[in-house]
Short mmCIF file of C-alpha atoms in Angstrom, two decimals:
data_model
loop_
_atom_site.label_atom_id
_atom_site.label_comp_id
_atom_site.label_asym_id
_atom_site.label_seq_id
_atom_site.Cartn_x
_atom_site.Cartn_y
_atom_site.Cartn_z
CA MET A 1 -195.01 -290.27 -69.06
CA LEU A 2 -194.99 -294.11 -69.78
CA THR A 3 -196.44 -296.51 -67.18
CA ALA A 4 -195.09 -299.75 -66.11
CA GLU A 5 -197.59 -301.42 -68.23
CA ASP A 6 -196.59 -299.23 -71.30
CA THR A 7 -192.99 -300.08 -70.78
CA GLU A 8 -193.57 -303.82 -70.65
CA GLN A 9 -195.56 -303.52 -73.79
CA THR A 10 -192.85 -301.75 -75.41
CA THR A 11 -190.23 -304.17 -74.43
CA ALA A 12 -192.41 -307.04 -75.55
CA ALA A 13 -192.77 -305.41 -78.97
CA TRP A 14 -189.21 -304.87 -79.70
CA GLN A 15 -188.30 -308.31 -78.43
CA ALA A 16 -190.91 -309.98 -80.74
CA ASP A 17 -189.67 -307.57 -83.75
CA LEU A 18 -186.04 -309.00 -82.90
CA ALA A 19 -187.10 -312.68 -82.57
CA ASP A 20 -188.64 -312.32 -86.14
CA ARG A 21 -185.71 -310.63 -87.59
CA ILE A 22 -183.30 -313.50 -86.04
CA GLU A 23 -185.63 -316.09 -87.62
CA GLU A 24 -185.40 -314.30 -90.98
CA ILE A 25 -181.47 -313.97 -90.84
CA LEU A 26 -181.08 -317.83 -89.99
CA ASP A 27 -183.65 -318.71 -92.74
CA ARG A 28 -181.26 -317.63 -95.59
CA LYS A 29 -182.64 -320.11 -98.16
CA ARG A 30 -185.93 -318.23 -98.56
CA SER A 31 -184.60 -314.82 -98.52
CA SER A 32 -183.82 -312.56 -101.17
CA VAL A 33 -180.84 -309.75 -101.22
CA GLN A 34 -183.41 -306.92 -100.67
CA GLY A 35 -185.03 -308.93 -97.96
CA ARG A 36 -181.78 -309.54 -96.25
CA GLU A 37 -180.92 -305.86 -96.27
CA THR A 38 -184.06 -304.93 -94.76
CA THR A 39 -183.71 -307.56 -92.24
CA LEU A 40 -180.28 -306.90 -91.21
CA ALA A 41 -180.90 -303.04 -91.09
CA ALA A 42 -183.68 -303.92 -88.64
CA TYR A 43 -181.53 -306.23 -86.67
CA VAL A 44 -178.86 -303.46 -86.32
CA ARG A 45 -181.24 -300.81 -85.38
CA ILE A 46 -182.81 -302.92 -82.56
CA LEU A 47 -179.61 -304.15 -80.91
CA THR A 48 -178.36 -300.54 -81.23
CA ALA A 49 -181.43 -299.03 -79.31
CA GLN A 50 -181.75 -302.04 -76.89
CA TYR A 51 -179.69 -304.11 -74.76
CA ALA A 52 -180.61 -307.55 -76.09
CA ALA A 53 -178.07 -309.94 -74.74
CA GLU A 54 -180.53 -312.38 -73.44
CA GLU A 55 -182.49 -312.47 -76.46
CA ILE A 56 -179.49 -313.31 -78.78
CA ARG A 57 -177.27 -315.38 -76.26
CA ARG A 58 -178.53 -318.84 -77.45
CA LYS A 59 -178.44 -317.89 -81.10
CA ASP A 60 -175.18 -315.81 -81.44
CA ALA A 61 -173.05 -318.51 -82.89
CA GLU A 62 -175.64 -319.06 -85.52
CA LEU A 63 -176.06 -315.44 -86.18
CA VAL A 64 -172.54 -314.85 -86.60
CA ALA A 65 -172.24 -317.77 -89.25
CA ALA A 66 -175.14 -316.13 -91.11
CA PHE A 67 -173.54 -312.81 -91.26
CA LEU A 68 -170.11 -314.31 -92.41
CA LYS A 69 -172.08 -315.94 -95.31
CA SER A 70 -173.34 -312.31 -96.31
CA ILE A 71 -170.01 -311.07 -95.86
CA LYS A 72 -168.25 -313.85 -97.85
CA ALA A 73 -170.77 -313.84 -100.56
CA GLU A 74 -170.83 -309.94 -100.97
CA THR A 75 -173.90 -310.15 -103.11
CA SER A 76 -174.42 -306.48 -102.72
CA GLU A 77 -172.48 -303.71 -101.07
CA LYS A 78 -175.48 -302.58 -98.66
CA GLU A 79 -176.03 -306.34 -97.52
CA THR A 80 -172.24 -306.90 -96.79
CA ILE A 81 -171.75 -303.67 -94.93
CA LEU A 82 -175.06 -304.24 -92.92
CA ALA A 83 -173.62 -307.94 -92.19
CA LEU A 84 -170.54 -306.31 -90.97
CA LYS A 85 -172.34 -303.94 -88.64
CA ALA A 86 -174.62 -306.79 -87.46
CA LEU A 87 -171.44 -308.77 -86.53
CA ALA A 88 -169.88 -305.89 -84.57
CA MET A 89 -173.25 -305.12 -82.62
CA THR A 90 -173.74 -308.88 -81.82
CA LEU A 91 -170.11 -309.06 -80.43
CA ILE A 92 -170.72 -305.76 -78.21
CA THR A 93 -173.96 -307.15 -76.93
CA SER A 94 -172.52 -310.76 -76.41
CA PRO A 95 -168.88 -311.18 -76.52
CA SER A 96 -167.39 -314.57 -77.40
CA ASP A 97 -164.12 -316.23 -76.69
CA ILE A 98 -164.09 -318.21 -79.80
CA ILE A 99 -165.77 -316.01 -82.52
CA TYR A 100 -162.31 -314.41 -83.49
CA ASP A 101 -160.83 -317.74 -84.66
CA THR A 102 -163.98 -317.98 -86.99
CA ALA A 103 -164.34 -314.46 -88.23
CA ALA A 104 -160.82 -312.98 -88.56
CA ASN A 105 -159.64 -314.43 -91.82
CA PRO A 106 -163.13 -313.90 -93.61
CA LEU A 107 -162.84 -310.35 -92.48
CA LYS A 108 -159.27 -309.95 -93.80
CA ARG A 109 -160.26 -311.52 -97.00
CA THR A 110 -163.06 -308.91 -97.49
CA ILE A 111 -160.56 -306.07 -96.49
CA PHE A 112 -158.18 -307.19 -99.16
CA ASP A 113 -160.35 -308.55 -102.06
CA SER A 114 -163.39 -306.37 -101.95
CA ALA A 115 -163.77 -303.93 -104.96
CA SER A 116 -165.76 -301.60 -102.74
CA LEU A 117 -163.89 -299.21 -100.70
CA PRO A 118 -166.80 -298.50 -98.07
CA THR A 119 -166.95 -302.35 -97.77
CA LYS A 120 -163.08 -302.41 -96.95
CA ILE A 121 -163.60 -299.72 -94.49
CA ALA A 122 -166.59 -301.37 -92.71
CA ALA A 123 -164.48 -304.63 -92.51
CA ILE A 124 -161.52 -302.68 -91.15
CA HIS A 125 -163.86 -301.48 -88.27
CA ALA A 126 -165.68 -304.87 -87.91
CA LEU A 127 -161.99 -306.56 -87.50
CA GLY A 128 -161.23 -304.00 -84.69
CA THR A 129 -164.47 -305.06 -82.91
CA CYS A 130 -164.01 -308.58 -83.44
CA THR A 131 -160.47 -308.56 -82.21
CA PHE A 132 -161.44 -306.60 -78.99
CA TYR A 133 -164.53 -308.44 -78.00
CA GLY A 134 -164.19 -312.09 -80.01
CA GLY A 135 -161.56 -313.55 -77.82
CA ALA A 136 -158.19 -312.53 -79.63
CA SER A 137 -155.12 -313.35 -77.59
CA ASP A 138 -152.35 -310.92 -77.01
CA ASP A 139 -150.23 -312.22 -80.09
CA GLU A 140 -153.31 -311.92 -82.34
CA ILE A 141 -154.08 -308.41 -81.14
CA LEU A 142 -150.18 -307.61 -81.99
CA GLU A 143 -150.59 -309.30 -85.19
CA ASN A 144 -153.70 -307.12 -86.07
CA ILE A 145 -151.90 -303.82 -85.03
CA ALA A 146 -149.06 -304.79 -87.33
CA TYR A 147 -151.59 -305.62 -90.11
CA LEU A 148 -153.22 -302.21 -89.70
CA LEU A 149 -149.88 -300.52 -89.84
CA GLU A 150 -149.21 -302.06 -93.08
CA ILE A 151 -152.34 -300.40 -94.31
CA ILE A 152 -151.27 -297.05 -92.68
CA SER A 153 -147.81 -297.22 -93.87
CA SER A 154 -148.68 -297.96 -97.52
CA ASP A 155 -151.40 -295.32 -97.61
CA GLY A 156 -153.88 -298.14 -98.27
CA ASP A 157 -151.78 -299.77 -101.09
CA PHE A 158 -151.34 -302.87 -99.00
CA ILE A 159 -155.07 -303.76 -99.46
CA GLU A 160 -155.70 -302.08 -102.83
CA ALA A 161 -156.91 -298.94 -101.63
CA SER A 162 -154.18 -296.68 -102.67
CA ASP A 163 -154.39 -293.20 -101.30
CA ASP A 164 -157.92 -293.44 -99.96
CA PRO A 165 -158.03 -291.31 -96.84
CA ASP A 166 -161.12 -292.87 -95.29
CA THR A 167 -159.49 -296.31 -95.51
CA VAL A 168 -156.16 -295.29 -93.91
CA THR A 169 -158.40 -293.30 -91.34
CA ALA A 170 -160.38 -296.49 -90.44
CA ALA A 171 -156.95 -298.30 -89.94
CA LEU A 172 -155.77 -295.65 -87.89
CA GLU A 173 -158.81 -295.40 -85.68
CA GLU A 174 -158.74 -299.29 -85.06
CA TRP A 175 -155.13 -299.31 -84.50
CA GLY A 176 -155.64 -296.79 -81.61
CA PHE A 177 -158.65 -298.67 -80.30
CA LEU A 178 -156.64 -302.19 -80.01
CA ALA A 179 -153.45 -300.51 -78.81
CA THR A 180 -155.47 -299.60 -75.65
CA LEU A 181 -155.58 -303.41 -74.90
CA LEU A 182 -151.85 -303.70 -74.67
CA GLU A 183 -149.84 -302.68 -71.42
CA ASP A 184 -146.38 -302.60 -73.05
CA LEU A 185 -145.90 -301.22 -76.73
CA SER A 186 -142.26 -300.29 -76.16
CA GLU A 187 -141.12 -302.62 -79.23
CA ASP A 188 -143.77 -301.55 -81.50
CA THR A 189 -143.75 -297.80 -80.99
CA GLU A 190 -140.80 -296.73 -83.19
CA ASP A 191 -142.37 -298.15 -86.48
CA ALA A 192 -145.72 -297.11 -85.45
CA MET A 193 -144.58 -293.37 -84.64
CA ASP A 194 -142.69 -293.32 -87.98
CA ALA A 195 -146.01 -294.09 -89.83
CA PHE A 196 -148.08 -291.75 -87.81
CA VAL A 197 -145.90 -288.83 -88.09
CA GLU A 198 -145.75 -289.52 -91.93
CA GLN A 199 -149.55 -289.21 -91.92
CA LEU A 200 -149.48 -285.70 -90.24
CA SER A 201 -148.63 -284.40 -93.82
CA SER A 202 -151.86 -285.82 -95.46
CA SER A 203 -154.06 -283.71 -97.26
CA ALA A 204 -157.17 -285.29 -95.41
CA LEU A 205 -157.88 -283.88 -91.91
CA SER A 206 -159.46 -287.00 -90.82
CA VAL A 207 -156.10 -288.76 -91.36
CA GLN A 208 -154.17 -286.13 -89.62
CA ILE A 209 -156.19 -286.19 -86.54
CA ALA A 210 -156.42 -289.84 -86.20
CA ALA A 211 -152.54 -290.07 -86.65
CA GLY A 212 -152.19 -287.45 -84.04
CA GLU A 213 -154.51 -289.00 -81.44
CA ASN A 214 -152.38 -292.15 -82.01
CA ILE A 215 -149.18 -290.24 -81.29
CA ALA A 216 -150.71 -288.79 -78.13
CA LEU A 217 -151.64 -292.23 -77.03
CA LEU A 218 -148.11 -293.64 -77.44
CA TYR A 219 -146.61 -290.76 -75.53
CA GLU A 220 -149.12 -291.28 -72.81
CA LYS A 221 -148.23 -295.06 -72.82
CA SER A 222 -144.43 -294.43 -72.40
CA TYR A 223 -145.09 -293.13 -68.88
CA THR A 224 -146.42 -295.08 -65.91
CA PRO A 225 -147.03 -294.46 -62.35
CA LEU A 226 -144.06 -294.96 -59.94
CA GLU A 227 -144.16 -298.45 -58.50
CA GLU A 228 -144.32 -299.08 -54.80
CA ASP A 229 -140.80 -300.68 -54.77
CA GLU A 230 -139.32 -298.11 -56.98
CA THR A 231 -137.73 -294.84 -55.66
CA LEU A 232 -137.33 -291.21 -57.39
CA SER A 233 -133.66 -291.55 -57.07
CA GLU A 234 -133.58 -294.38 -59.52
CA HIS A 235 -134.72 -291.94 -62.30
CA SER A 236 -133.46 -288.72 -63.69
CA ASP A 237 -135.49 -285.52 -62.76
CA GLU A 238 -136.41 -285.13 -66.60
CA ASP A 239 -138.11 -288.68 -66.66
CA VAL A 240 -140.25 -287.99 -63.77
CA LEU A 241 -143.75 -286.04 -64.04
CA GLU A 242 -146.32 -284.98 -61.61
CA ASP A 243 -149.93 -286.35 -61.44
CA PRO A 244 -151.61 -284.05 -64.10
CA GLU A 245 -154.63 -283.49 -61.67
CA GLU A 246 -152.28 -282.87 -58.81
CA ILE A 247 -154.29 -285.12 -56.54
CA PRO A 248 -152.29 -285.46 -53.19
CA GLY A 249 -150.91 -289.00 -52.70
CA VAL A 250 -151.04 -289.98 -56.34
CA PRO A 251 -147.79 -291.35 -57.51
CA LYS A 252 -145.53 -289.51 -59.91
CA PHE A 253 -145.22 -290.74 -63.36
CA VAL A 254 -141.92 -292.27 -64.79
CA LYS A 255 -140.89 -292.40 -68.51
CA ARG A 256 -140.28 -296.01 -69.31
CA TYR A 257 -138.93 -295.57 -73.00
CA THR A 258 -138.59 -292.81 -75.64
CA ALA A 259 -141.80 -292.69 -77.62
CA TYR A 260 -139.93 -290.91 -80.49
CA ARG A 261 -136.39 -289.79 -81.15
CA ARG A 262 -137.20 -286.51 -82.70
CA THR A 263 -139.75 -284.85 -80.38
CA ASP A 264 -138.35 -281.53 -81.36
CA GLN A 265 -139.41 -281.96 -84.91
CA LEU A 266 -142.55 -283.30 -83.98
CA VAL A 267 -143.38 -280.43 -81.61
CA HIS A 268 -142.68 -278.08 -84.44
CA THR A 269 -144.93 -280.07 -86.77
CA LEU A 270 -147.73 -280.18 -84.16
CA SER A 271 -147.40 -276.51 -83.56
CA GLU A 272 -147.81 -275.57 -87.13
CA LEU A 273 -150.83 -277.80 -87.32
CA ALA A 274 -152.35 -276.20 -84.31
CA SER A 275 -152.21 -272.75 -85.76
CA LEU A 276 -152.47 -273.44 -89.53
CA SER A 277 -154.37 -271.06 -91.61
CA THR A 278 -155.74 -272.65 -94.77
CA ARG A 279 -158.65 -271.69 -97.18
CA ARG A 280 -159.04 -275.44 -98.01
CA LEU A 281 -160.82 -276.16 -94.75
CA SER A 282 -164.42 -274.95 -93.50
CA LYS A 283 -164.36 -272.79 -90.44
CA LYS A 284 -165.66 -275.67 -88.34
CA ASP A 285 -163.02 -278.09 -89.70
CA LYS A 286 -160.32 -275.39 -89.03
CA LYS A 287 -161.55 -274.96 -85.38
CA HIS A 288 -161.58 -278.93 -84.93
CA MET A 289 -158.06 -279.00 -86.43
CA HIS A 290 -156.71 -276.23 -83.93
CA THR A 291 -158.36 -277.57 -81.04
CA SER A 292 -157.13 -281.38 -81.80
CA PHE A 293 -153.60 -280.44 -82.41
CA ALA A 294 -153.40 -278.08 -79.42
CA ASP A 295 -154.37 -281.01 -77.32
CA ILE A 296 -152.09 -283.40 -79.06
CA LEU A 297 -149.08 -280.94 -78.92
CA ASN A 298 -149.89 -280.60 -74.91
CA SER A 299 -149.83 -284.31 -74.56
CA VAL A 300 -146.39 -284.60 -76.51
CA GLU A 301 -144.82 -282.11 -74.41
CA ASN A 302 -146.47 -283.23 -71.08
CA PRO A 303 -147.37 -287.00 -71.83
CA THR A 304 -149.39 -287.27 -68.49
CA ARG A 305 -151.86 -284.58 -69.70
CA GLY A 306 -154.88 -285.95 -71.51
CA PRO A 307 -157.43 -284.29 -74.21
CA ARG A 308 -158.68 -280.86 -73.49
CA TYR A 309 -156.22 -280.20 -70.77
CA GLN A 310 -156.26 -276.48 -69.65
CA ASN A 311 -153.05 -275.31 -68.22
CA ALA A 312 -154.66 -272.16 -66.88
CA ILE A 313 -154.86 -271.76 -62.98
CA ASN A 314 -158.14 -271.81 -61.28
CA HIS A 315 -158.03 -269.08 -58.85
CA GLU A 316 -160.44 -270.75 -56.37
CA THR A 317 -158.38 -273.76 -55.96
CA GLY A 318 -154.84 -272.53 -56.97
CA LYS A 319 -154.52 -275.53 -59.27
CA ARG A 320 -154.74 -276.09 -63.02
CA TYR A 321 -158.11 -276.69 -64.49
CA GLY A 322 -156.74 -279.84 -65.95
CA SER A 323 -158.71 -282.14 -68.33
CA ARG A 324 -162.14 -280.46 -69.21
CA MET A 325 -163.44 -283.16 -71.88
CA VAL A 326 -166.65 -284.88 -70.54
CA VAL A 327 -169.37 -286.70 -72.11
CA ARG A 328 -172.99 -285.94 -70.98
CA ILE A 329 -175.05 -288.87 -69.82
CA HIS A 330 -178.59 -287.75 -69.58
CA GLN A 331 -179.36 -284.06 -68.00
CA ASP A 332 -176.81 -284.07 -65.08
CA GLY A 333 -174.31 -287.08 -65.30
CA VAL A 334 -170.92 -286.47 -66.95
CA MET A 335 -168.14 -288.94 -67.66
CA LYS A 336 -164.83 -287.33 -67.64
CA ILE A 337 -162.34 -288.21 -70.45
CA ASP A 338 -158.92 -287.47 -69.10
CA LYS A 339 -156.62 -289.91 -70.78
CA TRP A 340 -156.07 -290.52 -74.34
CA TRP A 341 -156.84 -294.37 -73.81
CA LYS A 342 -160.28 -293.37 -72.59
CA LEU A 343 -160.93 -291.22 -75.71
CA HIS A 344 -159.76 -294.11 -78.07
CA ARG A 345 -162.08 -296.40 -76.20
CA LEU A 346 -164.89 -294.06 -76.40
CA GLU A 347 -164.52 -293.24 -79.97
CA GLY A 348 -164.27 -297.10 -80.83
CA LEU A 349 -167.53 -297.72 -78.95
CA ARG A 350 -169.36 -294.87 -80.41
CA ARG A 351 -168.36 -295.97 -83.86
CA VAL A 352 -170.35 -298.97 -83.21
CA LEU A 353 -173.02 -298.06 -80.92
CA GLN A 354 -173.63 -294.40 -82.45
CA GLY A 355 -176.80 -293.17 -80.77
CA GLY A 356 -177.21 -296.05 -78.69
CA PHE A 357 -173.90 -295.57 -76.59
CA VAL A 358 -175.54 -294.05 -73.59
CA GLY A 359 -178.22 -296.77 -73.13
CA HIS A 360 -175.60 -299.60 -73.59
CA TYR A 361 -173.23 -297.86 -71.09
CA GLU A 362 -175.93 -297.90 -68.51
CA LYS A 363 -177.08 -301.46 -69.17
CA ASN A 364 -174.41 -303.30 -70.98
CA ALA A 365 -171.55 -304.47 -68.48
CA VAL A 366 -169.38 -305.16 -71.38
CA VAL A 367 -169.55 -301.63 -72.64
CA PHE A 368 -169.07 -300.19 -69.08
CA GLU A 369 -165.80 -302.69 -68.57
CA SER A 370 -164.32 -301.32 -71.69
CA LEU A 371 -164.84 -297.80 -70.29
CA PRO A 372 -164.94 -298.14 -66.62
CA ILE A 373 -165.39 -294.34 -65.75
CA MET A 374 -167.71 -293.18 -62.69
CA ILE A 375 -170.50 -290.93 -63.86
CA THR A 376 -170.51 -287.82 -61.65
CA ASN A 377 -173.27 -285.18 -61.16
CA ASP A 378 -172.08 -281.90 -62.53
CA ARG A 379 -174.65 -279.14 -63.67
CA LYS A 380 -171.74 -276.69 -64.11
CA THR A 381 -169.92 -278.82 -66.79
CA THR A 382 -171.05 -277.79 -70.26
CA LYS A 383 -168.21 -278.82 -72.65
CA GLU A 384 -168.56 -281.93 -74.52
CA ARG A 385 -166.60 -283.52 -77.42
CA ASP A 386 -167.90 -282.55 -80.69
#
């Protein structure tokens, strides 16, 4: 077991290592491509494993400028992708109200101009993080949602990545992540739904699931709780749904707009995907597909029900089991993911933080504010998202 002295020494070690890496990143003139790759990899590794807001706060603007130099130069694929990851990690560690204005155009140029598909994909993810944490306005968020939808609708052709499933998946994922920032998507839902439904026929499972999760999010967002100054008599019975967790005193949910005009056709498509038998998928992928689309179908038919919602009745309580998706935090803590917006936020944070998610969730207020869910003790809960 580490003593307090050991912990202090360990902290001092990574802080000193980070200080050295920052100095190397900022001293670009005396660096080589290989040296920058090594330094950027170390910087990303440290910021992933440690919450280092104080250590980078006074240098964050200079660091972003250095990362953008590597991104613009694109001297090597490895350096460019690491610089994109470093930019994202810096913004999650130390958000800024002004970085978006500096970084958005270089990122979009990289997405369009790079000859490297992995670089395009990394830049799409970096654009999502930069929009979320870099100070983008609501209009700029909407602009980027439209930009990502162009990539999705064109199967990547809009950015010269024709029919590349990984590029389309990245655009779908970041679309969903950014959509959670906006309260009202009623004017943007029709075009988005058409694009997502089209992608359900993709030959790539990652594209199908990402499109399906966005569909579920849009159905969820089309219902909101009954306001205090509203009455049920103002709405038709079919537009009113109960609280999915059946908690006493929680207001009913009301349909505010139609998410998709051909829900009957969509339900048929999702039902097929939830039970599709195909030899092209491994047993693991087939299970992932069936589970994902069963969830998505359930939410399209009942938009207030989130991921992993179980309709079965708990005989002890007389109520449905409800949402069973949790993320385990250490040995006993669990975080309940009972809404699609929560799942999109979780997936967006994990794409950047990877194995450092739990550490940042506990120490980084920015991460907690992105996914403000109370952690509860539950030794009985065993299911987690794959």
